Amino acid sequence: LFGGANATGTDSHENRQSIDKLVGILQMNSQQISPLLRKIKQAFGTSVVDLPSLGFLEVTGLPLEIVDLRKRLLPKASELAKLPSEELSALEKPETGYSIGWSHGKESFRVLDGANKTDNKEPPMRRYDTAKGSFYMNPFADANTTNVYPPSLQPSLEDDLLQMTRFMSKVGLWIAILCDLYLH
């Protein structure tokens, strides 16, 4: 159903056609869609059985291959974080603002306490986040974006991450379309 991004980039016309096709399928299968729209109403509507809505959706009924994929991927997060610092440093991509690859202690937050009041002459103090490490990749990388992966966890890390993140993107698209149908 979905057109997609690939190594040469995305084709917006193809993606638009895929989305139009998906919307048509959703509209035609109202018997299958109605229960999903009720779930959205429960999550985001004004009340459910006189209780306020919680404002979140739970995705259930995942395909078994995605459940297995998640079981393979989660331990790799710990393996990645425990890699030698030299290997992690090689995954840093400062030219992307650390939005690709490894980041530890690079992301910062502005300190907004009273001790840091500025009169626009001093730059605001920043606190660097060293409590966690993050690994970022773009599941729809094109010719202008190059993901990096640790060689010691290849090839399975890249393949598994791409499969999982693309699946998650498709689920997110389905939910967005269902929310749009609910609102209209």
PDB file of N, CA, C and O in Angstrom, residues 122-151:
ATOM      1  N   GLU A 122      25.168  38.185  27.781  1.00  0.00           N
ATOM      2  CA  GLU A 122      25.804  36.889  28.013  1.00  0.00           C
ATOM      3  C   GLU A 122      24.933  35.803  27.394  1.00  0.00           C
ATOM      4  O   GLU A 122      23.720  35.855  27.498  1.00  0.00           O
ATOM      5  N   PRO A 123      25.558  34.818  26.776  1.00  0.00           N
ATOM      6  CA  PRO A 123      24.740  33.702  26.286  1.00  0.00           C
ATOM      7  C   PRO A 123      24.176  32.941  27.491  1.00  0.00           C
ATOM      8  O   PRO A 123      24.805  32.892  28.549  1.00  0.00           O
ATOM      9  N   PRO A 124      22.983  32.374  27.350  1.00  0.00           N
ATOM     10  CA  PRO A 124      22.402  31.639  28.474  1.00  0.00           C
ATOM     11  C   PRO A 124      23.247  30.415  28.808  1.00  0.00           C
ATOM     12  O   PRO A 124      23.894  29.835  27.930  1.00  0.00           O
ATOM     13  N   MET A 125      23.266  30.056  30.074  1.00  0.00           N
ATOM     14  CA  MET A 125      23.986  28.848  30.482  1.00  0.00           C
ATOM     15  C   MET A 125      23.274  27.641  29.880  1.00  0.00           C
ATOM     16  O   MET A 125      22.071  27.636  29.720  1.00  0.00           O
ATOM     17  N   ARG A 126      24.045  26.627  29.577  1.00  0.00           N
ATOM     18  CA  ARG A 126      23.484  25.396  29.028  1.00  0.00           C
ATOM     19  C   ARG A 126      23.916  24.249  29.917  1.00  0.00           C
ATOM     20  O   ARG A 126      25.016  24.239  30.442  1.00  0.00           O
ATOM     21  N   ARG A 127      23.017  23.309  30.085  1.00  0.00           N
ATOM     22  CA  ARG A 127      23.326  22.093  30.833  1.00  0.00           C
ATOM     23  C   ARG A 127      23.330  20.948  29.832  1.00  0.00           C
ATOM     24  O   ARG A 127      22.370  20.752  29.106  1.00  0.00           O
ATOM     25  N   TYR A 128      24.415  20.222  29.762  1.00  0.00           N
ATOM     26  CA  TYR A 128      24.543  19.127  28.815  1.00  0.00           C
ATOM     27  C   TYR A 128      23.991  17.849  29.423  1.00  0.00           C
ATOM     28  O   TYR A 128      24.223  17.553  30.591  1.00  0.00           O
ATOM     29  N   ASP A 129      23.259  17.113  28.605  1.00  0.00           N
ATOM     30  CA  ASP A 129      22.595  15.889  29.056  1.00  0.00           C
ATOM     31  C   ASP A 129      23.576  14.726  29.009  1.00  0.00           C
ATOM     32  O   ASP A 129      23.857  14.170  27.948  1.00  0.00           O
ATOM     33  N   THR A 130      24.092  14.364  30.164  1.00  0.00           N
ATOM     34  CA  THR A 130      25.017  13.235  30.252  1.00  0.00           C
ATOM     35  C   THR A 130      24.377  12.038  30.940  1.00  0.00           C
ATOM     36  O   THR A 130      25.036  11.042  31.185  1.00  0.00           O
ATOM     37  N   ALA A 131      23.077  12.138  31.236  1.00  0.00           N
ATOM     38  CA  ALA A 131      22.391  11.056  31.935  1.00  0.00           C
ATOM     39  C   ALA A 131      22.055   9.893  31.006  1.00  0.00           C
ATOM     40  O   ALA A 131      21.723   8.811  31.475  1.00  0.00           O
ATOM     41  N   LYS A 132      22.129  10.111  29.717  1.00  0.00           N
ATOM     42  CA  LYS A 132      21.785   9.054  28.772  1.00  0.00           C
ATOM     43  C   LYS A 132      22.597   9.234  27.494  1.00  0.00           C
ATOM     44  O   LYS A 132      23.128  10.299  27.227  1.00  0.00           O
ATOM     45  N   GLY A 133      22.654   8.179  26.747  1.00  0.00           N
ATOM     46  CA  GLY A 133      23.202   8.237  25.402  1.00  0.00           C
ATOM     47  C   GLY A 133      22.070   7.976  24.431  1.00  0.00           C
ATOM     48  O   GLY A 133      21.110   7.284  24.758  1.00  0.00           O
ATOM     49  N   SER A 134      22.152   8.538  23.254  1.00  0.00           N
ATOM     50  CA  SER A 134      21.105   8.358  22.256  1.00  0.00           C
ATOM     51  C   SER A 134      21.721   7.942  20.931  1.00  0.00           C
ATOM     52  O   SER A 134      22.810   8.380  20.575  1.00  0.00           O
ATOM     53  N   PHE A 135      20.995   7.110  20.226  1.00  0.00           N
ATOM     54  CA  PHE A 135      21.397   6.697  18.889  1.00  0.00           C
ATOM     55  C   PHE A 135      20.260   7.055  17.943  1.00  0.00           C
ATOM     56  O   PHE A 135      19.119   6.642  18.152  1.00  0.00           O
ATOM     57  N   TYR A 136      20.564   7.857  16.935  1.00  0.00           N
ATOM     58  CA  TYR A 136      19.555   8.328  15.994  1.00  0.00           C
ATOM     59  C   TYR A 136      19.857   7.827  14.590  1.00  0.00           C
ATOM     60  O   TYR A 136      21.008   7.738  14.188  1.00  0.00           O
ATOM     61  N   MET A 137      18.781   7.533  13.873  1.00  0.00           N
ATOM     62  CA  MET A 137      18.914   7.169  12.462  1.00  0.00           C
ATOM     63  C   MET A 137      17.650   7.607  11.756  1.00  0.00           C
ATOM     64  O   MET A 137      16.627   7.848  12.377  1.00  0.00           O
ATOM     65  N   ASN A 138      17.751   7.760  10.447  1.00  0.00           N
ATOM     66  CA  ASN A 138      16.625   8.177   9.642  1.00  0.00           C
ATOM     67  C   ASN A 138      16.160   6.983   8.824  1.00  0.00           C
ATOM     68  O   ASN A 138      16.872   6.533   7.930  1.00  0.00           O
ATOM     69  N   PRO A 139      14.957   6.464   9.121  1.00  0.00           N
ATOM     70  CA  PRO A 139      14.503   5.279   8.380  1.00  0.00           C
ATOM     71  C   PRO A 139      14.223   5.558   6.917  1.00  0.00           C
ATOM     72  O   PRO A 139      14.106   4.642   6.121  1.00  0.00           O
ATOM     73  N   PHE A 140      14.122   6.828   6.554  1.00  0.00           N
ATOM     74  CA  PHE A 140      13.841   7.201   5.170  1.00  0.00           C
ATOM     75  C   PHE A 140      15.002   7.997   4.591  1.00  0.00           C
ATOM     76  O   PHE A 140      14.809   8.960   3.854  1.00  0.00           O
ATOM     77  N   ALA A 141      16.203   7.588   4.932  1.00  0.00           N
ATOM     78  CA  ALA A 141      17.402   8.282   4.462  1.00  0.00           C
ATOM     79  C   ALA A 141      17.427   8.300   2.941  1.00  0.00           C
ATOM     80  O   ALA A 141      17.027   7.346   2.283  1.00  0.00           O
ATOM     81  N   ASP A 142      17.891   9.420   2.430  1.00  0.00           N
ATOM     82  CA  ASP A 142      18.019   9.557   0.985  1.00  0.00           C
ATOM     83  C   ASP A 142      19.483   9.811   0.646  1.00  0.00           C
ATOM     84  O   ASP A 142      20.354   9.637   1.484  1.00  0.00           O
ATOM     85  N   ALA A 143      19.716  10.249  -0.550  1.00  0.00           N
ATOM     86  CA  ALA A 143      21.101  10.456  -0.994  1.00  0.00           C
ATOM     87  C   ALA A 143      21.804  11.542  -0.185  1.00  0.00           C
ATOM     88  O   ALA A 143      23.027  11.583  -0.141  1.00  0.00           O
ATOM     89  N   ASN A 144      21.044  12.427   0.462  1.00  0.00           N
ATOM     90  CA  ASN A 144      21.643  13.519   1.239  1.00  0.00           C
ATOM     91  C   ASN A 144      21.850  13.163   2.712  1.00  0.00           C
ATOM     92  O   ASN A 144      22.402  13.955   3.457  1.00  0.00           O
ATOM     93  N   THR A 145      21.364  12.023   3.135  1.00  0.00           N
ATOM     94  CA  THR A 145      21.468  11.618   4.532  1.00  0.00           C
ATOM     95  C   THR A 145      22.106  10.240   4.603  1.00  0.00           C
ATOM     96  O   THR A 145      21.640   9.326   3.935  1.00  0.00           O
ATOM     97  N   THR A 146      23.134  10.127   5.390  1.00  0.00           N
ATOM     98  CA  THR A 146      23.788   8.835   5.538  1.00  0.00           C
ATOM     99  C   THR A 146      23.713   8.413   6.996  1.00  0.00           C
ATOM    100  O   THR A 146      24.235   9.089   7.879  1.00  0.00           O
ATOM    101  N   ASN A 147      23.017   7.327   7.247  1.00  0.00           N
ATOM    102  CA  ASN A 147      22.991   6.762   8.591  1.00  0.00           C
ATOM    103  C   ASN A 147      24.330   6.097   8.870  1.00  0.00           C
ATOM    104  O   ASN A 147      25.033   5.687   7.945  1.00  0.00           O
ATOM    105  N   VAL A 148      24.670   6.008  10.133  1.00  0.00           N
ATOM    106  CA  VAL A 148      25.878   5.294  10.535  1.00  0.00           C
ATOM    107  C   VAL A 148      25.482   4.232  11.556  1.00  0.00           C
ATOM    108  O   VAL A 148      24.565   4.445  12.349  1.00  0.00           O
ATOM    109  N   TYR A 149      26.173   3.119  11.507  1.00  0.00           N
ATOM    110  CA  TYR A 149      25.890   2.007  12.412  1.00  0.00           C
ATOM    111  C   TYR A 149      27.216   1.446  12.914  1.00  0.00           C
ATOM    112  O   TYR A 149      28.204   1.443  12.172  1.00  0.00           O
ATOM    113  N   PRO A 150      27.240   0.944  14.130  1.00  0.00           N
ATOM    114  CA  PRO A 150      28.489   0.362  14.628  1.00  0.00           C
ATOM    115  C   PRO A 150      28.824  -0.923  13.874  1.00  0.00           C
ATOM    116  O   PRO A 150      27.974  -1.813  13.767  1.00  0.00           O
ATOM    117  N   PRO A 151      30.030  -1.013  13.340  1.00  0.00           N
ATOM    118  CA  PRO A 151      30.418  -2.206  12.577  1.00  0.00           C
ATOM    119  C   PRO A 151      30.272  -3.502  13.371  1.00  0.00           C
ATOM    120  O   PRO A 151      29.912  -4.534  12.812  1.00  0.00           O
TER     121      PRO A 151
END
